[in-house]
Short mmCIF file of C-alpha atoms in Angstrom, two decimals:
data_model
loop_
_atom_site.label_atom_id
_atom_site.label_comp_id
_atom_site.label_asym_id
_atom_site.label_seq_id
_atom_site.Cartn_x
_atom_site.Cartn_y
_atom_site.Cartn_z
CA MET W 180 13.14 28.14 -17.28
CA ALA W 181 10.19 25.75 -17.15
CA SER W 182 10.03 23.02 -19.75
CA SER W 183 6.78 21.65 -21.13
CA CYS W 184 5.79 19.23 -23.87
CA GLY W 185 2.42 20.90 -24.22
CA SER W 186 1.27 24.43 -24.96
CA LYS W 187 -0.02 24.95 -21.43
CA ASP W 188 2.37 26.37 -18.83
CA PRO W 189 2.57 23.76 -16.08
CA ARG W 190 3.86 26.18 -13.50
CA VAL W 191 0.45 27.31 -12.32
CA PRO W 192 1.12 28.75 -8.87
CA ILE W 193 0.12 26.18 -6.28
CA ILE W 194 -1.29 28.77 -3.88
CA ALA W 195 -3.58 30.04 -6.63
CA SER W 196 -4.67 26.51 -7.50
CA LEU W 197 -5.52 25.87 -3.83
CA VAL W 198 -8.00 28.74 -3.53
CA PRO W 199 -10.91 26.72 -4.98
CA PHE W 200 -9.82 23.80 -2.82
CA LEU W 201 -9.88 25.89 0.37
CA LEU W 202 -13.32 27.25 -0.47
CA LEU W 203 -14.55 23.73 -1.17
CA LEU W 204 -13.07 22.52 2.11
CA ILE W 205 -14.88 25.27 4.04
CA VAL W 206 -18.19 24.56 2.29
CA SER W 207 -17.85 20.78 2.67
CA CYS W 208 -16.96 21.15 6.37
CA SER W 209 -20.05 23.26 6.98
CA ALA W 210 -22.27 20.86 5.06
CA ALA W 211 -20.74 17.81 6.71
CA LEU W 212 -21.16 19.20 10.21
CA ALA W 213 -24.76 20.22 9.50
CA SER W 214 -25.51 16.78 8.08
CA ALA W 215 -23.79 15.10 11.01
CA LYS W 216 -26.12 16.94 13.39
CA LYS W 217 -29.18 15.82 11.44
CA ASP W 218 -28.34 12.11 11.23
CA GLY W 219 -26.59 11.72 14.55
CA GLY W 220 -23.17 11.73 12.91
CA LYS W 221 -23.61 8.48 10.97
CA GLY W 222 -23.67 9.30 7.27
CA ALA W 223 -21.38 12.32 7.35
CA ARG W 224 -18.97 11.26 10.07
CA ALA W 225 -16.15 10.48 7.64
CA GLN W 226 -16.56 13.76 5.80
CA ALA W 227 -16.83 15.74 9.03
CA LEU W 228 -13.50 14.24 10.09
CA PHE W 229 -11.81 16.48 7.51
CA CYS W 230 -12.88 19.44 9.60
CA ALA W 231 -11.08 18.34 12.75
CA GLY W 232 -8.17 20.49 13.86
CA ASP W 233 -5.53 17.83 13.34
CA GLU W 234 -6.85 17.17 9.82
CA ARG W 235 -6.68 20.88 8.99
CA ALA W 236 -3.12 20.99 10.30
CA ALA W 237 -2.21 18.01 8.10
CA TYR W 238 -3.68 19.75 5.05
CA ARG W 239 -1.65 22.86 5.81
CA ARG W 240 1.55 20.81 6.08
CA ILE W 241 0.90 19.11 2.74
CA MET W 242 0.02 22.41 1.06
CA SER W 243 3.17 24.01 2.45
CA ARG W 244 5.29 21.16 1.09
CA MET W 245 3.60 21.47 -2.31
CA ALA W 246 4.35 25.20 -2.44
CA ARG W 247 7.97 24.62 -1.39
CA MET W 248 8.48 21.99 -4.11
CA GLU W 249 7.32 24.49 -6.71
CA LYS W 250 9.49 27.27 -5.30
CA ASP W 251 12.58 25.07 -5.11
CA SER W 252 12.24 23.47 -8.56
CA ASN W 253 14.45 24.78 -11.35
CA LYS W 254 12.48 23.01 -14.08
CA THR W 255 8.87 21.89 -14.33
CA ILE W 256 7.65 19.30 -16.84
CA GLN W 257 4.09 18.72 -18.02
CA SER W 258 3.55 15.01 -18.65
CA PRO W 259 1.21 13.90 -21.47
CA ASP W 260 -0.88 12.01 -18.90
CA GLY W 261 -1.56 15.17 -16.88
CA ASP W 262 1.12 14.78 -14.21
CA ILE W 263 3.32 17.73 -13.35
CA ILE W 264 6.92 16.89 -12.46
CA HIS W 265 9.07 19.31 -10.47
CA CYS W 266 12.86 19.01 -10.74
CA VAL W 267 13.90 19.74 -7.16
CA PRO W 268 17.50 20.02 -5.89
CA SER W 269 18.28 16.64 -4.36
CA HIS W 270 19.05 18.08 -0.91
CA ARG W 271 15.64 19.81 -0.86
CA GLN W 272 13.53 16.66 -1.36
CA PRO W 273 11.11 15.62 1.44
CA ALA W 274 13.54 13.08 2.96
CA PHE W 275 15.71 15.91 4.24
CA ASP W 276 12.91 17.23 6.42
CA HIS W 277 13.77 14.33 8.74
CA PRO W 278 15.63 15.54 11.86
CA LYS W 279 18.43 13.03 11.28
CA LEU W 280 18.93 14.16 7.66
CA ARG W 281 18.31 17.90 7.90
CA GLY W 282 21.14 19.90 6.39
CA GLN W 283 22.69 16.87 4.67
CA LYS W 284 22.91 15.70 1.06
CA PRO W 285 22.32 12.27 -0.50
CA GLU W 286 25.05 9.73 0.15
CA ASP W 287 27.37 8.54 -2.58
CA GLU W 288 26.40 5.40 -4.45
CA PRO W 289 27.78 2.14 -3.02
CA LEU W 290 30.85 0.83 -4.80
CA ALA W 291 29.95 -2.85 -4.38
CA ARG W 292 26.65 -4.12 -5.74
CA PRO W 293 25.26 -7.65 -5.46
CA MET W 294 26.64 -10.14 -7.99
CA LEU W 295 25.69 -13.69 -8.81
CA LYS W 296 27.42 -16.26 -6.65
CA GLY W 297 30.87 -17.15 -7.97
CA GLY W 298 31.29 -13.81 -9.76
CA ALA W 299 29.16 -14.88 -12.73
CA ALA W 300 27.60 -12.17 -14.82
CA ALA W 301 24.01 -11.25 -14.08
CA GLU W 302 21.31 -12.49 -16.41
CA GLU W 303 21.01 -10.38 -19.51
CA GLU W 304 18.56 -7.52 -19.19
CA GLU W 305 17.40 -5.13 -21.85
CA ALA W 306 19.57 -2.02 -21.80
CA VAL W 307 16.67 0.40 -22.10
CA LEU W 308 15.72 3.42 -20.05
CA PHE W 309 12.92 2.88 -17.57
CA PRO W 310 9.95 4.12 -19.63
CA GLN W 311 7.61 6.58 -17.99
CA ALA W 312 5.00 8.84 -19.55
CA TRP W 313 6.58 12.09 -18.34
CA SER W 314 9.92 11.31 -20.03
CA ASP W 315 8.55 9.86 -23.29
CA GLY W 316 9.60 12.95 -25.24
CA GLY W 317 13.18 12.80 -23.98
CA GLU W 318 12.54 15.00 -20.96
CA ARG W 319 14.73 14.65 -17.89
CA CYS W 320 15.62 16.64 -14.82
CA PRO W 321 19.04 18.35 -14.63
CA GLU W 322 21.90 16.71 -12.79
CA GLY W 323 21.75 17.45 -9.08
CA THR W 324 17.94 17.44 -9.01
CA VAL W 325 15.32 14.73 -8.59
CA PRO W 326 11.91 14.53 -10.32
CA ILE W 327 9.00 14.81 -7.88
CA ARG W 328 5.40 14.31 -8.96
CA ARG W 329 3.25 17.22 -7.83
CA THR W 330 0.59 16.45 -5.24
CA THR W 331 -2.57 18.31 -6.24
CA ALA W 332 -5.59 19.57 -4.34
CA GLN W 333 -7.62 16.90 -6.15
CA ASP W 334 -5.31 14.22 -4.75
CA LEU W 335 -6.08 15.49 -1.25
CA LEU W 336 -9.83 15.63 -1.83
CA ARG W 337 -9.86 11.96 -2.87
CA ALA W 338 -8.15 10.88 0.34
CA SER W 339 -10.20 9.74 3.33
CA SER W 340 -7.80 11.49 5.71
CA ALA W 341 -5.14 14.15 5.34
CA LEU W 342 -3.31 12.70 8.33
CA ARG W 343 -2.88 9.39 6.50
CA PHE W 344 -2.44 10.77 3.00
CA GLY W 345 0.08 8.63 1.11
CA MET W 346 -0.12 5.80 3.64
CA LYS W 347 -1.58 2.32 3.36
CA PRO W 348 -4.65 1.57 5.54
CA ARG W 349 -3.89 0.41 9.06
CA ALA W 350 -5.60 -2.89 8.20
CA SER W 351 -2.88 -3.65 5.64
CA ASN W 352 -0.69 -6.69 6.10
CA ALA W 353 2.08 -8.29 4.11
CA ARG W 354 0.28 -11.61 3.93
CA ARG W 355 -0.49 -13.54 7.10
CA ASP W 356 -4.12 -13.32 8.28
CA SER W 357 -4.62 -10.72 5.58
CA THR W 358 -7.98 -11.75 4.16
CA SER W 359 -9.91 -10.52 7.20
CA SER W 360 -8.81 -6.97 6.36
CA GLY W 361 -9.97 -7.19 2.75
CA HIS W 362 -6.43 -7.50 1.37
CA GLU W 363 -5.90 -10.58 -0.82
CA HIS W 364 -2.59 -11.94 -2.07
CA ALA W 365 -1.08 -14.39 -4.51
CA VAL W 366 2.59 -14.53 -3.60
CA GLY W 367 5.80 -16.50 -3.50
CA TYR W 368 7.94 -16.14 -0.39
CA VAL W 369 11.07 -17.39 1.34
CA THR W 370 11.66 -17.37 5.08
CA GLY W 371 13.77 -18.97 7.80
CA ASP W 372 17.07 -17.31 6.93
CA GLN W 373 18.84 -13.96 6.98
CA PHE W 374 18.25 -12.00 3.79
CA TYR W 375 19.99 -8.82 2.64
CA GLY W 376 17.93 -8.08 -0.45
CA ALA W 377 15.83 -9.40 -3.31
CA LYS W 378 15.65 -9.18 -7.08
CA ALA W 379 13.10 -10.14 -9.75
CA SER W 380 11.67 -9.11 -13.11
CA LEU W 381 7.91 -8.62 -13.35
CA ASN W 382 5.72 -7.66 -16.27
CA VAL W 383 3.53 -4.55 -16.06
CA TRP W 384 -0.21 -4.50 -16.82
CA SER W 385 -3.01 -1.95 -16.78
CA ALA W 386 -5.00 -3.89 -14.20
CA ARG W 387 -8.63 -2.83 -13.93
CA VAL W 388 -9.60 -1.54 -10.48
CA ALA W 389 -13.32 -1.50 -9.76
CA SER W 390 -13.54 1.37 -7.29
CA ALA W 391 -11.51 4.20 -5.80
CA ALA W 392 -11.51 2.37 -2.47
CA GLU W 393 -9.43 -0.46 -3.97
CA PHE W 394 -6.02 -0.93 -5.55
CA SER W 395 -4.09 -3.61 -7.41
CA LEU W 396 -0.33 -3.94 -7.10
CA SER W 397 2.58 -6.21 -7.93
CA GLN W 398 5.72 -5.84 -5.87
CA ILE W 399 8.65 -7.13 -3.85
CA TRP W 400 8.39 -7.05 -0.05
CA VAL W 401 11.53 -7.17 2.13
CA ILE W 402 10.28 -7.98 5.64
CA SER W 403 11.54 -8.29 9.20
CA GLY W 404 9.94 -8.52 12.62
CA SER W 405 6.79 -10.32 13.65
CA PHE W 406 3.41 -9.83 12.03
CA GLY W 407 2.34 -7.76 15.01
CA ASN W 408 2.84 -4.03 15.40
CA ASP W 409 6.62 -4.23 15.01
CA LEU W 410 6.57 -5.36 11.36
CA ASN W 411 9.23 -3.63 9.19
CA THR W 412 8.81 -3.67 5.41
CA ILE W 413 10.51 -2.19 2.35
CA GLU W 414 8.42 -2.43 -0.82
CA ALA W 415 8.70 -1.54 -4.51
CA GLY W 416 6.83 -2.42 -7.68
CA TRP W 417 3.93 -1.16 -9.79
CA GLN W 418 0.38 -0.36 -8.74
CA VAL W 419 -2.96 0.93 -10.00
CA SER W 420 -4.57 3.13 -7.33
CA PRO W 421 -7.32 5.55 -8.42
CA GLU W 422 -7.54 7.08 -4.95
CA LEU W 423 -3.85 7.88 -4.67
CA TYR W 424 -3.18 8.96 -8.26
CA GLY W 425 -6.59 9.86 -9.72
CA ASP W 426 -6.41 7.51 -12.72
CA SER W 427 -6.04 3.86 -13.75
CA ASN W 428 -2.45 3.97 -15.00
CA PRO W 429 0.08 1.50 -13.58
CA ARG W 430 2.65 3.50 -11.65
CA PHE W 431 6.11 2.83 -10.23
CA PHE W 432 5.97 3.03 -6.44
CA THR W 433 7.89 2.50 -3.22
CA TYR W 434 6.69 2.01 0.35
CA TRP W 435 8.09 1.47 3.85
CA THR W 436 6.84 1.00 7.40
CA THR W 437 8.38 0.15 10.78
CA ASP W 438 5.17 -0.53 12.74
CA ALA W 439 2.94 -2.69 10.52
CA TYR W 440 1.42 0.26 8.64
CA GLN W 441 0.21 1.99 11.81
CA GLU W 442 1.87 5.41 12.09
CA THR W 443 5.15 5.24 10.15
CA GLY W 444 6.10 5.16 6.49
CA CYS W 445 4.46 6.18 3.25
CA TYR W 446 4.24 5.71 -0.48
CA ASN W 447 6.89 7.27 -2.68
CA LEU W 448 8.12 10.66 -1.43
CA HIS W 449 5.03 11.60 0.58
CA CYS W 450 6.99 11.69 3.85
CA SER W 451 10.55 11.93 5.14
CA GLY W 452 12.08 8.54 4.43
CA PHE W 453 13.23 7.36 1.02
CA VAL W 454 16.14 9.40 -0.39
CA GLN W 455 16.04 9.64 -4.17
CA THR W 456 19.32 9.94 -6.09
CA ASN W 457 18.18 9.44 -9.70
CA ASN W 458 17.25 12.41 -11.93
CA ARG W 459 15.52 10.34 -14.64
CA ILE W 460 13.02 8.24 -12.68
CA ALA W 461 9.92 9.80 -11.11
CA ILE W 462 8.52 7.70 -8.28
CA GLY W 463 4.74 7.65 -8.54
CA ALA W 464 4.76 8.41 -12.28
CA ALA W 465 3.02 6.22 -14.85
CA ILE W 466 4.87 3.38 -16.58
CA SER W 467 4.43 3.33 -20.35
CA PRO W 468 4.20 1.12 -22.36
CA THR W 469 2.59 -1.86 -20.61
CA SER W 470 2.09 -5.50 -21.53
CA VAL W 471 -0.54 -6.48 -24.08
CA TYR W 472 -2.67 -9.64 -23.85
CA ASN W 473 -1.51 -12.00 -26.62
CA GLY W 474 1.03 -9.34 -27.59
CA ARG W 475 4.31 -7.79 -26.53
CA GLN W 476 5.27 -8.18 -22.89
CA PHE W 477 6.96 -5.39 -21.00
CA ASP W 478 8.67 -6.10 -17.70
CA ILE W 479 10.78 -4.19 -15.20
CA SER W 480 13.64 -5.56 -13.09
CA LEU W 481 13.91 -4.44 -9.48
CA LEU W 482 16.70 -5.03 -6.97
CA ILE W 483 16.52 -4.05 -3.30
CA TRP W 484 19.62 -4.68 -1.23
CA LYS W 485 21.41 -3.62 1.94
CA ASP W 486 24.75 -1.88 1.48
CA PRO W 487 27.13 -3.96 3.63
CA HIS W 488 29.29 -0.91 4.40
CA ARG W 489 26.85 1.84 5.38
CA GLY W 490 23.78 -0.30 6.04
CA ASN W 491 21.27 1.62 3.91
CA TRP W 492 18.77 -0.28 1.75
CA TRP W 493 19.16 0.65 -1.92
CA LEU W 494 16.69 0.36 -4.80
CA GLN W 495 18.10 -0.40 -8.23
CA LEU W 496 16.50 -0.99 -11.63
CA GLY W 497 17.79 -4.49 -12.31
CA SER W 498 21.48 -4.28 -13.21
CA GLY W 499 21.05 -0.65 -14.23
CA PRO W 500 20.75 2.71 -12.46
CA LEU W 501 20.15 3.24 -8.76
CA VAL W 502 16.93 5.01 -7.78
CA GLY W 503 17.80 5.86 -4.17
CA TYR W 504 17.88 4.41 -0.67
CA TRP W 505 16.03 3.96 2.62
CA PRO W 506 18.35 5.09 5.47
CA SER W 507 18.99 2.27 7.92
CA PHE W 508 18.06 4.44 10.92
CA LEU W 509 14.41 4.37 9.78
CA PHE W 510 14.10 0.74 10.82
CA THR W 511 14.29 -1.43 13.90
CA HIS W 512 14.42 -5.05 12.70
CA LEU W 513 15.49 -4.18 9.16
CA GLY W 514 18.40 -2.29 10.64
CA ALA W 515 20.15 -5.67 10.64
CA HIS W 516 18.61 -7.89 7.95
CA ALA W 517 15.33 -9.29 6.64
CA ASN W 518 13.87 -12.61 7.79
CA MET W 519 11.37 -12.92 4.95
CA VAL W 520 11.19 -11.86 1.30
CA GLN W 521 7.97 -11.93 -0.67
CA PHE W 522 7.11 -11.46 -4.36
CA GLY W 523 3.67 -11.22 -5.98
CA GLY W 524 0.35 -9.43 -6.18
CA GLU W 525 -2.09 -7.81 -3.79
CA VAL W 526 -5.57 -6.32 -4.21
CA VAL W 527 -8.08 -4.70 -1.90
CA ASN W 528 -11.48 -6.40 -1.94
CA SER W 529 -14.08 -3.96 -0.59
CA ARG W 530 -16.90 -6.43 -1.47
CA PRO W 531 -19.12 -3.98 -3.36
CA SER W 532 -22.80 -4.96 -3.12
CA GLY W 533 -21.82 -7.85 -0.88
CA SER W 534 -19.98 -9.83 -3.53
CA HIS W 535 -16.29 -10.17 -4.36
CA THR W 536 -14.73 -7.29 -6.25
CA PRO W 537 -13.99 -7.62 -9.99
CA THR W 538 -10.70 -5.76 -9.45
CA GLN W 539 -7.98 -7.55 -11.40
CA MET W 540 -4.66 -8.78 -10.13
CA GLY W 541 -1.81 -8.78 -12.64
CA SER W 542 -3.21 -9.15 -16.16
CA GLY W 543 -6.65 -10.14 -14.90
CA HIS W 544 -6.10 -13.68 -16.21
CA PHE W 545 -5.30 -16.86 -14.33
CA PRO W 546 -1.77 -18.34 -14.24
CA ARG W 547 -2.82 -21.37 -16.30
CA GLU W 548 -2.97 -19.15 -19.40
CA GLY W 549 0.81 -18.74 -19.27
CA PHE W 550 3.13 -16.44 -21.21
CA ASN W 551 1.69 -13.48 -23.14
CA ARG W 552 -1.52 -13.74 -21.14
CA ALA W 553 -0.78 -14.00 -17.42
CA ALA W 554 1.33 -11.82 -15.13
CA TYR W 555 4.68 -13.24 -14.03
CA PHE W 556 7.75 -12.85 -11.84
CA ARG W 557 10.95 -14.34 -13.27
CA ASN W 558 14.56 -14.75 -12.12
CA VAL W 559 13.40 -14.60 -8.50
CA GLN W 560 16.51 -14.17 -6.31
CA VAL W 561 17.63 -13.08 -2.85
CA VAL W 562 20.82 -11.43 -1.59
CA ASP W 563 22.80 -13.44 0.96
CA GLY W 564 25.26 -12.37 3.69
CA ASP W 565 28.12 -12.25 1.16
CA ASN W 566 26.29 -9.61 -0.91
CA SER W 567 25.70 -12.27 -3.58
CA LEU W 568 22.58 -12.95 -5.62
CA VAL W 569 21.35 -16.52 -5.19
CA PRO W 570 18.17 -18.28 -6.40
CA ALA W 571 15.23 -18.01 -4.01
CA ALA W 572 15.45 -21.61 -2.87
CA ALA W 573 12.38 -23.31 -1.41
CA LEU W 574 10.10 -20.58 -2.76
CA ARG W 575 6.65 -21.21 -1.30
CA LEU W 576 3.60 -20.22 -3.32
CA VAL W 577 0.38 -19.13 -1.60
CA ALA W 578 -2.92 -17.75 -2.91
CA ASP W 579 -5.44 -16.52 -0.34
CA HIS W 580 -8.38 -17.30 -2.67
CA PRO W 581 -7.29 -19.39 -5.69
CA GLY W 582 -10.72 -19.11 -7.29
CA CYS W 583 -10.23 -15.32 -7.44
CA TYR W 584 -6.45 -14.97 -7.83
CA ASP W 585 -4.13 -17.95 -8.23
CA ILE W 586 -0.40 -18.68 -8.52
CA ARG W 587 1.69 -21.39 -10.28
CA GLY W 588 5.46 -21.67 -10.35
CA GLY W 589 8.31 -23.46 -12.06
CA TYR W 590 11.98 -23.36 -13.02
CA ASN W 591 13.91 -23.22 -16.29
CA ARG W 592 17.39 -22.11 -17.36
CA ALA W 593 16.26 -18.85 -18.93
CA TRP W 594 13.92 -17.67 -16.17
CA GLY W 595 15.36 -19.46 -13.14
CA ASN W 596 12.73 -19.56 -10.41
CA TYR W 597 9.52 -18.03 -11.75
CA PHE W 598 5.78 -18.01 -11.27
CA TYR W 599 2.62 -16.81 -12.98
CA TYR W 600 -0.03 -15.24 -10.76
CA GLY W 601 -3.24 -13.19 -10.75
CA GLY W 602 -6.81 -13.42 -11.88
CA PRO W 603 -10.04 -11.53 -12.62
CA GLY W 604 -11.51 -11.37 -9.13
CA ARG W 605 -15.25 -12.00 -9.23
CA ASN W 606 -16.25 -14.96 -11.41
CA VAL W 607 -18.31 -18.18 -11.08
CA HIS W 608 -15.63 -19.63 -8.81
CA CYS W 609 -15.27 -16.38 -6.84
CA PRO W 610 -18.76 -15.08 -6.02
#
């Protein structure tokens, strides 16, 4: 039986919902190709690309996956924010389309999890469920299933390419030489050692994003390899991305790549990679509530670490439930360990009208405003070779453009290593 918190049945057949989309695709292809002939292919080249054979094939693959998710789900939940969540048997999630996982089931949870050095108890964290809009009314997926956010025809129409749907642009970079690609960062990072994970708490904001071509995110990066085409990353945090999600809500996300964002990896569950094990967390779903300027702060604690026994990289909500894992075989350099860990914010600056974007990072306020006003990371830690949590020693702080987005750090007994970061983007110091 389907479950819904509204009066509308969320289980609208996907094939039926795609009929208008297919008609629109045919019409737009015809119009784009006609326009491309008139202007020499300049103005309509991007739109005409949707009509290429490989793009059509990519659309068909995505549509087929959407239909299968609906068919396989044994419960469907309508979220108050408009999302539709399918509860899919865990062994039928997209990860198990991978040739090395086909026919298998998720692995058991690791018995040993990272602890503070010396066996000390972890810092106290609020024992609350991870709040998301779809589960606000007490909804959850049954045991043995995982919640998967439905990809809609509208999601596809917003994308610039079906082949790269759910992937970061090829121009993305973790940090180094990133400004030339329009990606700007304010981050703290550690390097020069072997790292087996990272942990931090970060507050969540409804950052304003100026255009669909941009995003704003706050996350942890676990990195290995050079900053060439062999870069491996594992990423998790919150982001506002109108193009990917169709709204301005901050959403819980994951990402991975093994070739510097070229051909491998994806956000969330948009490809075969991350294996979800949790039935109460929907990756890609909105986080609610969020922090309020001069009001209550809401933060989430994230821990990414490598299981020393089986080698998979697990994602955990602080000291609480596990979300799932990235199989070690996905990676080259990260198959062993990370050589860099990074924490902080990133935005895309598309320079609308030739000036810097007003897209916000974090709260949209500078670090100097401090608690209750600026975005922060606190209790910044890494996992060492003994599977122990240790402070992120020698944390280096870098802002690509401090007049647009800045960063300031410190240390105290309650927060350990911490920093405030972010900013408003365009202003008198950031033209």
